[in-house]
Amino acid sequence: MNKKAKIVLVLLSLLFAGTVMAQGYGGYPGEFLRYGIGGRALGMGRAFVAVSDDASGMYWNPAGIVGARFSEFSSTYTNLYYDSQFANVSIVLPRMFNLKDPLGKYLLGPNSSIGFTWVGLASSNYEQRSVTGVKIGDFSMGENAFLMSWAHETVGLWGVFRYGTTIKLVSQAFSGMQQESYRQIESHQRSWSGGIDFGMMFQPIHAPIFRLFSLQYLLPLKFGLNLQNIIQPGWRIRENDKDRFPLVLRMGLSYRFILRDWIPRAWTDMRNFFSNTEILFAFDKEYYENIPSGTYVGFEGVIPVKGEDFVFYPRAGFNNRSEGPSFGFGFTVPFTDKALIRIDYVYGSHPYLPEDNRFSISLKFGAQKSSRFFMDRSKEQRGRKYQ
């Protein structure tokens, strides 16, 4: 099979079933949701379930969005091949309000976050032919997902526990397709369905097995788990018959090496030079119905160039799903006195498709948030009151 034919087959599998056909396995519905969003996560080889602390977090692990340091808006648009486009828009709003009502505080208080994401894949100018090879028209195809996520954080004796859920509404449509008796697709009608994901994240602070390590070296460790499609959406293929999205389990860990902490105290100059430099390591395992488990490894460097305003992020990753490495970088620059812009680029390889070059842009805005944000603000307000 020549390269062009392979490309067409993979693109059709993205819309009809799945890119897993590229590895010789039967495709599944909803594969457009596995294409990936966020230049940061993709640059790290998709090893992100125990990171997930930016606007793409609703996609990778909803529990992680409560760890976002800023409110963030992010967008990606990619021209694929043969009139196909993939795009997403995301916004995350961490720790929004300091509410007194118990229910309101639990849902939207200083230990909770919400986020919204739209993901879309569209392809046009496909020829429809009859069983005898006669052209009967042109058609286009599209799939969309609308994700709404919520996450909450609680701190206990053993550590920081985060959990979250994503409610998703998905749709599929064929425009211009002529109905034929032998087809199992319901022509131009739009199919809607809903589903739910659930995620967890744990950051150990104090537990018997971890007492061997200093707290200084323990805090950067995180564990993550995400169950996708615990309530399974599906595409309608016949009346009262749906092709369900598969159940996916992904788990992993991440560790943020703060270089200063690993340099001997006697080496003062070197410790000062690397005072704000970090290396983030992430490792994921994925279990997908009837397919060998996936392995994902990723790295991200954090290199301040000019204080905290300009930061450079080199990235690299590898996974056995796309059968190739990924490389990328990002940087943040000031936009206003209360906002930063982050631009991310990622290069990825694929066994059958041409190289994938993707850019994403993010706007970080508002005050920097952490679990102490509202406590510190309250202390500041009390101090002003009695001045």
Short mmCIF file of C-alpha atoms in Angstrom, two decimals:
data_model
loop_
_atom_site.label_atom_id
_atom_site.label_comp_id
_atom_site.label_asym_id
_atom_site.label_seq_id
_atom_site.Cartn_x
_atom_site.Cartn_y
_atom_site.Cartn_z
CA MET A 1 0.00 0.00 0.00
CA ASN A 2 1.48 3.36 -0.99
CA LYS A 3 1.92 6.22 1.47
CA LYS A 4 -0.97 8.30 0.12
CA ALA A 5 -3.42 5.44 0.54
CA LYS A 6 -2.23 4.87 4.11
CA ILE A 7 -2.77 8.55 4.92
CA VAL A 8 -6.33 8.44 3.62
CA LEU A 9 -7.10 5.30 5.62
CA VAL A 10 -5.76 6.80 8.84
CA LEU A 11 -7.75 10.00 8.34
CA LEU A 12 -10.92 8.05 7.74
CA SER A 13 -10.22 5.99 10.84
CA LEU A 14 -9.97 9.20 12.88
CA LEU A 15 -13.47 10.15 11.82
CA PHE A 16 -15.15 6.76 11.68
CA ALA A 17 -13.35 4.79 14.35
CA GLY A 18 -9.71 5.13 15.34
CA THR A 19 -6.10 5.69 14.56
CA VAL A 20 -5.33 2.46 16.35
CA MET A 21 -5.85 0.85 12.96
CA ALA A 22 -2.36 2.13 12.23
CA GLN A 23 -1.08 -0.48 14.66
CA GLY A 24 -3.18 -3.26 13.23
CA TYR A 25 -6.00 -3.23 15.77
CA GLY A 26 -9.68 -2.66 15.15
CA GLY A 27 -10.77 0.96 15.56
CA TYR A 28 -13.05 2.36 18.23
CA PRO A 29 -15.56 5.21 18.23
CA GLY A 30 -14.46 8.50 19.73
CA GLU A 31 -10.87 8.27 18.55
CA PHE A 32 -10.90 11.99 17.71
CA LEU A 33 -10.77 12.53 21.49
CA ARG A 34 -7.42 10.72 21.55
CA TYR A 35 -5.72 13.09 19.12
CA GLY A 36 -4.55 15.17 22.06
CA ILE A 37 -4.69 18.85 23.04
CA GLY A 38 -2.18 21.28 24.50
CA GLY A 39 1.31 21.78 23.13
CA ARG A 40 2.78 21.22 26.57
CA ALA A 41 1.25 17.76 27.08
CA LEU A 42 1.94 16.65 23.50
CA GLY A 43 5.54 17.84 23.73
CA MET A 44 5.94 15.60 26.78
CA GLY A 45 4.85 12.57 24.77
CA ARG A 46 1.32 12.67 26.24
CA ALA A 47 2.62 11.68 29.70
CA PHE A 48 0.40 14.11 31.57
CA VAL A 49 -2.08 12.30 33.83
CA ALA A 50 -0.08 13.18 36.97
CA VAL A 51 0.62 16.75 35.81
CA SER A 52 -2.59 18.12 34.23
CA ASP A 53 -2.26 21.56 35.85
CA ASP A 54 -3.13 23.87 32.96
CA ALA A 55 -6.05 24.58 30.63
CA SER A 56 -5.65 21.22 28.87
CA GLY A 57 -6.15 19.40 32.17
CA MET A 58 -9.85 18.67 31.55
CA TYR A 59 -8.74 16.44 28.69
CA TRP A 60 -5.94 14.55 30.48
CA ASN A 61 -7.11 14.35 34.11
CA PRO A 62 -9.83 16.62 35.54
CA ALA A 63 -8.42 16.26 39.08
CA GLY A 64 -5.35 18.25 38.10
CA ILE A 65 -7.08 21.52 37.23
CA VAL A 66 -7.32 22.52 40.89
CA GLY A 67 -3.51 22.72 40.75
CA ALA A 68 -3.53 25.40 38.04
CA ARG A 69 -1.64 28.44 39.30
CA PHE A 70 -3.51 30.96 37.15
CA SER A 71 -6.79 31.29 35.33
CA GLU A 72 -5.93 30.27 31.79
CA PHE A 73 -7.39 30.40 28.29
CA SER A 74 -5.80 28.16 25.66
CA SER A 75 -6.41 27.39 22.00
CA THR A 76 -4.96 25.11 19.32
CA TYR A 77 -5.79 24.91 15.62
CA THR A 78 -4.20 22.35 13.32
CA ASN A 79 -4.56 21.81 9.59
CA LEU A 80 -4.29 18.10 9.05
CA TYR A 81 -4.32 16.50 5.62
CA TYR A 82 -6.82 16.40 2.76
CA ASP A 83 -9.07 19.25 4.00
CA SER A 84 -9.14 18.07 7.61
CA GLN A 85 -8.87 20.36 10.65
CA PHE A 86 -8.53 19.74 14.37
CA ALA A 87 -9.06 22.48 16.96
CA ASN A 88 -9.74 23.03 20.62
CA VAL A 89 -10.50 25.91 22.99
CA SER A 90 -10.14 25.57 26.76
CA ILE A 91 -10.50 27.73 29.85
CA VAL A 92 -9.74 26.83 33.46
CA LEU A 93 -10.81 28.92 36.47
CA PRO A 94 -9.05 27.76 39.67
CA ARG A 95 -10.06 28.62 43.25
CA MET A 96 -12.55 31.29 42.23
CA PHE A 97 -14.41 32.42 45.35
CA ASN A 98 -14.08 32.61 49.12
CA LEU A 99 -17.66 31.59 49.88
CA LYS A 100 -19.18 31.04 53.34
CA ASP A 101 -22.08 28.80 52.34
CA PRO A 102 -20.86 25.19 52.88
CA LEU A 103 -22.17 23.87 49.56
CA GLY A 104 -20.98 26.89 47.60
CA LYS A 105 -17.59 26.73 49.29
CA TYR A 106 -17.26 23.04 48.41
CA LEU A 107 -18.22 23.54 44.77
CA LEU A 108 -16.57 26.89 43.95
CA GLY A 109 -14.47 27.81 46.97
CA PRO A 110 -10.70 28.16 47.44
CA ASN A 111 -10.17 24.40 47.15
CA SER A 112 -12.15 23.86 43.94
CA SER A 113 -11.76 24.64 40.24
CA ILE A 114 -13.89 24.46 37.11
CA GLY A 115 -12.99 24.29 33.43
CA PHE A 116 -14.54 24.08 29.98
CA THR A 117 -13.17 22.62 26.75
CA TRP A 118 -14.35 22.27 23.17
CA VAL A 119 -12.64 19.78 20.85
CA GLY A 120 -13.53 19.44 17.17
CA LEU A 121 -12.39 17.40 14.17
CA ALA A 122 -13.76 18.11 10.68
CA SER A 123 -13.05 16.88 7.18
CA SER A 124 -14.64 17.89 3.87
CA ASN A 125 -14.66 17.24 0.12
CA TYR A 126 -14.99 13.47 0.28
CA GLU A 127 -16.50 11.75 -2.75
CA GLN A 128 -19.38 9.36 -2.20
CA ARG A 129 -19.66 6.56 -4.72
CA SER A 130 -22.15 3.76 -5.20
CA VAL A 131 -21.30 0.06 -5.01
CA THR A 132 -20.75 0.18 -8.77
CA GLY A 133 -18.24 3.05 -8.48
CA VAL A 134 -20.47 5.81 -9.78
CA LYS A 135 -20.01 9.18 -8.05
CA ILE A 136 -23.26 10.23 -6.38
CA GLY A 137 -22.06 13.32 -4.51
CA ASP A 138 -19.66 14.92 -2.04
CA PHE A 139 -19.93 14.91 1.73
CA SER A 140 -18.19 16.22 4.85
CA MET A 141 -17.83 14.74 8.31
CA GLY A 142 -17.36 16.24 11.74
CA GLU A 143 -17.11 15.28 15.40
CA ASN A 144 -17.29 17.63 18.38
CA ALA A 145 -16.95 17.29 22.14
CA PHE A 146 -17.94 19.77 24.84
CA LEU A 147 -16.29 19.05 28.20
CA MET A 148 -17.17 20.59 31.56
CA SER A 149 -14.87 19.70 34.46
CA TRP A 150 -14.84 20.26 38.20
CA ALA A 151 -12.14 19.38 40.73
CA HIS A 152 -11.68 19.62 44.49
CA GLU A 153 -8.65 19.45 46.75
CA THR A 154 -8.44 18.21 50.33
CA VAL A 155 -5.38 18.09 52.57
CA GLY A 156 -5.07 15.27 55.07
CA LEU A 157 -2.48 13.72 57.33
CA TRP A 158 -0.97 11.67 54.53
CA GLY A 159 -0.97 14.28 51.81
CA VAL A 160 -2.88 16.34 49.28
CA PHE A 161 -5.74 14.49 47.57
CA ARG A 162 -7.44 15.89 44.48
CA TYR A 163 -10.39 14.45 42.64
CA GLY A 164 -12.48 15.65 39.74
CA THR A 165 -14.94 14.72 37.06
CA THR A 166 -15.62 15.65 33.45
CA ILE A 167 -19.08 15.63 31.92
CA LYS A 168 -18.87 15.47 28.15
CA LEU A 169 -21.36 15.95 25.37
CA VAL A 170 -20.25 14.60 21.98
CA SER A 171 -21.74 14.88 18.52
CA GLN A 172 -21.12 13.39 15.09
CA ALA A 173 -22.56 14.57 11.77
CA PHE A 174 -22.32 13.73 8.06
CA SER A 175 -23.30 16.57 5.76
CA GLY A 176 -24.30 15.91 2.15
CA MET A 177 -24.15 12.12 2.33
CA GLN A 178 -26.81 10.33 0.31
CA GLN A 179 -28.69 7.52 2.06
CA GLU A 180 -28.09 4.04 0.66
CA SER A 181 -29.68 0.83 1.84
CA TYR A 182 -26.44 -1.05 2.42
CA ARG A 183 -24.92 1.68 4.64
CA GLN A 184 -25.10 1.56 8.42
CA ILE A 185 -24.65 5.33 8.75
CA GLU A 186 -27.73 7.44 9.26
CA SER A 187 -27.04 9.81 6.38
CA HIS A 188 -26.74 13.51 7.29
CA GLN A 189 -28.36 13.30 10.72
CA ARG A 190 -26.45 14.50 13.78
CA SER A 191 -25.90 12.03 16.60
CA TRP A 192 -25.57 13.31 20.18
CA SER A 193 -24.41 11.41 23.24
CA GLY A 194 -23.04 12.04 26.74
CA GLY A 195 -20.45 10.51 29.03
CA ILE A 196 -18.47 10.98 32.24
CA ASP A 197 -14.78 10.72 33.18
CA PHE A 198 -13.35 10.60 36.70
CA GLY A 199 -9.83 11.46 37.85
CA MET A 200 -7.74 11.45 41.01
CA MET A 201 -4.37 12.83 42.03
CA PHE A 202 -2.35 12.31 45.22
CA GLN A 203 0.66 14.21 46.50
CA PRO A 204 2.16 12.40 49.54
CA ILE A 205 3.29 14.37 52.55
CA HIS A 206 3.34 11.87 55.39
CA ALA A 207 2.91 8.12 55.05
CA PRO A 208 4.84 5.17 56.53
CA ILE A 209 6.34 4.08 53.22
CA PHE A 210 7.55 7.61 52.48
CA ARG A 211 9.22 8.31 55.84
CA LEU A 212 12.49 7.19 54.31
CA PHE A 213 12.57 10.41 52.30
CA SER A 214 13.00 14.00 53.39
CA LEU A 215 9.88 16.13 52.92
CA GLN A 216 11.99 18.37 50.69
CA TYR A 217 12.36 15.52 48.19
CA LEU A 218 8.88 14.09 48.70
CA LEU A 219 6.70 17.12 47.94
CA PRO A 220 7.49 17.21 44.18
CA LEU A 221 6.06 13.67 43.73
CA LYS A 222 2.51 13.18 42.41
CA PHE A 223 0.42 10.17 41.41
CA GLY A 224 -2.46 10.43 38.96
CA LEU A 225 -5.29 8.24 37.69
CA ASN A 226 -7.97 8.91 35.10
CA LEU A 227 -10.93 6.71 34.16
CA GLN A 228 -12.42 7.77 30.85
CA ASN A 229 -15.94 6.86 29.76
CA ILE A 230 -17.12 5.33 33.03
CA ILE A 231 -20.45 6.39 31.59
CA GLN A 232 -19.93 5.60 27.92
CA PRO A 233 -21.11 7.85 25.10
CA GLY A 234 -21.67 6.31 21.70
CA TRP A 235 -22.46 6.96 18.06
CA ARG A 236 -25.83 5.90 16.70
CA ILE A 237 -25.32 3.44 13.83
CA ARG A 238 -28.89 2.11 13.59
CA GLU A 239 -32.19 2.86 15.25
CA ASN A 240 -31.81 2.02 18.98
CA ASP A 241 -28.25 0.80 18.37
CA LYS A 242 -25.08 2.64 19.50
CA ASP A 243 -21.40 2.00 19.07
CA ARG A 244 -20.06 2.81 22.55
CA PHE A 245 -16.82 4.62 23.36
CA PRO A 246 -14.38 2.23 25.09
CA LEU A 247 -13.43 2.38 28.76
CA VAL A 248 -9.89 3.73 29.17
CA LEU A 249 -7.74 3.63 32.30
CA ARG A 250 -4.63 5.76 32.55
CA MET A 251 -2.37 6.02 35.59
CA GLY A 252 1.00 7.59 36.15
CA LEU A 253 3.37 9.60 38.28
CA SER A 254 5.31 12.81 37.94
CA TYR A 255 8.29 14.22 39.78
CA ARG A 256 9.55 17.80 39.65
CA PHE A 257 13.31 17.94 40.22
CA ILE A 258 14.13 21.31 41.79
CA LEU A 259 17.82 21.41 40.89
CA ARG A 260 18.85 23.67 43.77
CA ASP A 261 17.70 21.03 46.27
CA TRP A 262 19.95 18.38 44.69
CA ILE A 263 23.14 20.48 44.74
CA PRO A 264 25.35 20.32 47.86
CA ARG A 265 24.97 23.37 50.10
CA ALA A 266 28.70 24.02 49.91
CA TRP A 267 28.37 24.78 46.19
CA THR A 268 26.79 28.17 46.79
CA ASP A 269 27.41 29.70 43.37
CA MET A 270 25.95 26.72 41.53
CA ARG A 271 22.92 26.61 43.84
CA ASN A 272 22.27 30.28 43.15
CA PHE A 273 22.68 29.80 39.40
CA PHE A 274 20.09 26.98 39.32
CA SER A 275 17.89 28.50 42.04
CA ASN A 276 14.68 28.49 39.94
CA THR A 277 15.54 25.81 37.37
CA GLU A 278 13.44 22.64 37.36
CA ILE A 279 13.06 19.40 35.41
CA LEU A 280 9.64 17.74 35.34
CA PHE A 281 9.54 13.98 34.67
CA ALA A 282 6.30 12.14 33.92
CA PHE A 283 5.46 8.49 33.27
CA ASP A 284 2.05 7.07 32.28
CA LYS A 285 0.56 3.64 31.60
CA GLU A 286 -2.67 3.33 29.66
CA TYR A 287 -5.05 0.38 29.43
CA TYR A 288 -7.42 0.44 26.47
CA GLU A 289 -9.98 -2.22 25.60
CA ASN A 290 -8.45 -5.19 23.73
CA ILE A 291 -5.22 -3.34 22.92
CA PRO A 292 -1.77 -3.82 24.53
CA SER A 293 -1.07 -1.25 27.22
CA GLY A 294 0.42 2.08 26.23
CA THR A 295 3.58 3.52 27.80
CA TYR A 296 4.26 7.26 27.86
CA VAL A 297 7.38 9.10 29.07
CA GLY A 298 7.94 12.83 29.07
CA PHE A 299 10.25 15.59 30.29
CA GLU A 300 9.91 19.35 30.64
CA GLY A 301 12.57 21.82 31.66
CA VAL A 302 11.75 25.10 33.41
CA ILE A 303 14.47 27.66 32.73
CA PRO A 304 13.87 31.26 33.88
CA VAL A 305 15.57 33.67 31.50
CA LYS A 306 14.54 36.95 33.10
CA GLY A 307 13.05 36.57 36.56
CA GLU A 308 9.62 34.93 36.49
CA ASP A 309 8.37 36.95 33.52
CA PHE A 310 10.24 35.17 30.73
CA VAL A 311 10.58 31.40 31.13
CA PHE A 312 11.76 28.85 28.56
CA TYR A 313 10.36 25.28 28.56
CA PRO A 314 12.20 22.63 26.49
CA ARG A 315 10.26 19.35 26.20
CA ALA A 316 10.68 15.80 24.93
CA GLY A 317 8.66 12.61 25.12
CA PHE A 318 8.07 9.16 23.72
CA ASN A 319 5.17 6.73 23.62
CA ASN A 320 4.44 3.41 21.96
CA ARG A 321 1.09 4.57 20.58
CA SER A 322 2.40 6.94 17.91
CA GLU A 323 5.59 4.86 17.56
CA GLY A 324 7.90 7.85 17.63
CA PRO A 325 9.39 10.64 19.74
CA SER A 326 8.02 14.12 20.21
CA PHE A 327 9.95 17.31 20.80
CA GLY A 328 8.85 20.79 21.62
CA PHE A 329 9.37 23.98 23.51
CA GLY A 330 7.40 26.81 25.01
CA PHE A 331 7.98 30.20 26.54
CA THR A 332 6.05 32.73 28.57
CA VAL A 333 6.28 36.48 28.11
CA PRO A 334 4.45 39.33 29.87
CA PHE A 335 1.26 40.51 28.16
CA THR A 336 0.03 43.03 30.73
CA ASP A 337 0.96 43.64 34.35
CA LYS A 338 -1.57 40.94 35.31
CA ALA A 339 -1.32 38.52 32.40
CA LEU A 340 1.22 36.27 30.68
CA ILE A 341 1.19 34.69 27.24
CA ARG A 342 2.59 31.20 26.72
CA ILE A 343 3.33 29.92 23.23
CA ASP A 344 4.01 26.20 22.75
CA TYR A 345 5.31 24.26 19.76
CA VAL A 346 5.48 20.49 19.37
CA TYR A 347 6.85 18.24 16.66
CA GLY A 348 5.52 14.70 16.54
CA SER A 349 6.06 11.70 14.28
CA HIS A 350 3.63 9.05 13.05
CA PRO A 351 4.24 5.74 11.24
CA TYR A 352 1.96 6.61 8.31
CA LEU A 353 1.18 10.34 8.41
CA PRO A 354 3.62 13.17 7.63
CA GLU A 355 5.30 14.91 10.54
CA ASP A 356 2.92 16.77 12.85
CA ASN A 357 3.80 20.37 13.72
CA ARG A 358 1.46 22.04 16.15
CA PHE A 359 1.30 25.40 17.91
CA SER A 360 -0.86 26.41 20.83
CA ILE A 361 -1.26 29.74 22.58
CA SER A 362 -2.36 30.33 26.17
CA LEU A 363 -3.25 33.44 28.13
CA LYS A 364 -2.63 33.23 31.87
CA PHE A 365 -4.44 35.93 33.80
CA GLY A 366 -5.49 36.94 37.29
CA ALA A 367 -3.72 36.56 40.59
CA GLN A 368 -1.55 33.51 41.12
CA LYS A 369 -3.61 30.88 42.94
CA SER A 370 -2.66 28.26 45.48
CA SER A 371 -4.40 26.67 48.44
CA ARG A 372 -3.16 29.64 50.55
CA PHE A 373 -4.35 32.34 48.13
CA PHE A 374 -7.52 33.34 50.01
CA MET A 375 -5.89 32.97 53.43
CA ASP A 376 -3.10 35.35 52.47
CA ARG A 377 -5.59 37.81 50.97
CA SER A 378 -7.71 37.75 54.15
CA LYS A 379 -4.66 38.50 56.29
CA GLU A 380 -3.78 41.40 54.01
CA GLN A 381 -7.31 42.82 54.26
CA ARG A 382 -7.33 42.50 58.06
CA GLY A 383 -4.00 44.31 58.22
CA ARG A 384 -5.36 47.21 56.15
CA LYS A 385 -8.46 47.42 58.36
CA TYR A 386 -6.45 48.10 61.48
CA GLN A 387 -3.89 50.44 59.97
#
